[in-house]
């Protein structure tokens, strides 16, 4: 990921963080820029999923993306 990319959502919700106990960011089941922005902005992640093979494959890709978005 390019340096400086993915900070837009985090910067947009920064002024609201103290006004709310929880801010939920719902994402589509895709690894696109919206998902990366959400991962960068999040303090924690909840991933609902089905118990089947392809869901596990997608989960491993999502975890890899989450780790890469945190290491900057």
Short mmCIF file of C-alpha atoms in Angstrom, two decimals, residues 12-71:
data_model
loop_
_atom_site.label_atom_id
_atom_site.label_comp_id
_atom_site.label_asym_id
_atom_site.label_seq_id
_atom_site.Cartn_x
_atom_site.Cartn_y
_atom_site.Cartn_z
CA UNK A 12 -12.88 12.08 8.72
CA UNK A 13 -14.11 10.36 11.90
CA UNK A 14 -11.35 11.68 14.20
CA UNK A 15 -13.44 14.66 15.43
CA UNK A 16 -16.36 12.31 16.23
CA UNK A 17 -14.48 9.71 18.29
CA UNK A 18 -15.04 11.43 21.65
CA UNK A 19 -18.76 11.97 20.97
CA UNK A 20 -19.61 8.25 20.62
CA UNK A 21 -18.88 5.10 22.59
CA UNK A 22 -18.88 2.93 19.46
CA UNK A 23 -18.69 3.76 15.76
CA UNK A 24 -19.62 0.86 13.47
CA UNK A 25 -18.25 0.79 9.94
CA UNK A 26 -20.03 -1.75 7.75
CA UNK A 27 -18.07 -2.88 4.70
CA UNK A 28 -18.92 -4.95 1.64
CA UNK A 29 -17.36 -8.41 1.39
CA UNK A 30 -14.54 -7.24 -0.86
CA UNK A 31 -10.92 -6.20 -0.39
CA UNK A 32 -11.11 -2.80 -1.99
CA UNK A 33 -10.04 0.71 -0.96
CA UNK A 34 -13.17 1.16 1.18
CA UNK A 35 -12.27 -1.92 3.21
CA UNK A 36 -8.64 -0.82 3.58
CA UNK A 37 -9.76 2.64 4.76
CA UNK A 38 -12.07 0.99 7.28
CA UNK A 39 -9.31 -1.29 8.60
CA UNK A 40 -6.95 1.66 9.02
CA UNK A 41 -9.63 3.69 10.85
CA UNK A 42 -10.71 0.86 13.15
CA UNK A 43 -9.51 0.19 16.69
CA UNK A 44 -10.86 -3.36 16.49
CA UNK A 45 -12.45 -5.59 13.84
CA UNK A 46 -15.42 -7.98 13.97
CA UNK A 47 -15.65 -10.37 11.00
CA UNK A 48 -18.91 -12.34 10.65
CA UNK A 49 -18.51 -15.28 8.31
CA UNK A 50 -20.00 -18.55 7.14
CA UNK A 51 -18.38 -21.85 8.08
CA UNK A 52 -17.27 -23.01 4.66
CA UNK A 53 -14.04 -23.33 2.69
CA UNK A 54 -14.23 -20.20 0.54
CA UNK A 55 -15.13 -18.07 3.55
CA UNK A 56 -11.93 -19.26 5.24
CA UNK A 57 -9.92 -18.39 2.13
CA UNK A 58 -11.38 -14.88 2.15
CA UNK A 59 -10.73 -14.56 5.86
CA UNK A 60 -7.04 -15.33 5.44
CA UNK A 61 -6.78 -12.65 2.72
CA UNK A 62 -8.62 -10.16 4.94
CA UNK A 63 -6.34 -10.86 7.91
CA UNK A 64 -3.28 -10.37 5.69
CA UNK A 65 -4.67 -7.05 4.49
CA UNK A 66 -5.46 -6.02 8.06
CA UNK A 67 -1.91 -6.74 9.17
CA UNK A 68 -0.44 -4.82 6.23
CA UNK A 69 -2.73 -1.83 6.92
CA UNK A 70 -1.53 -1.67 10.55
CA UNK A 71 2.20 -1.95 9.80
#
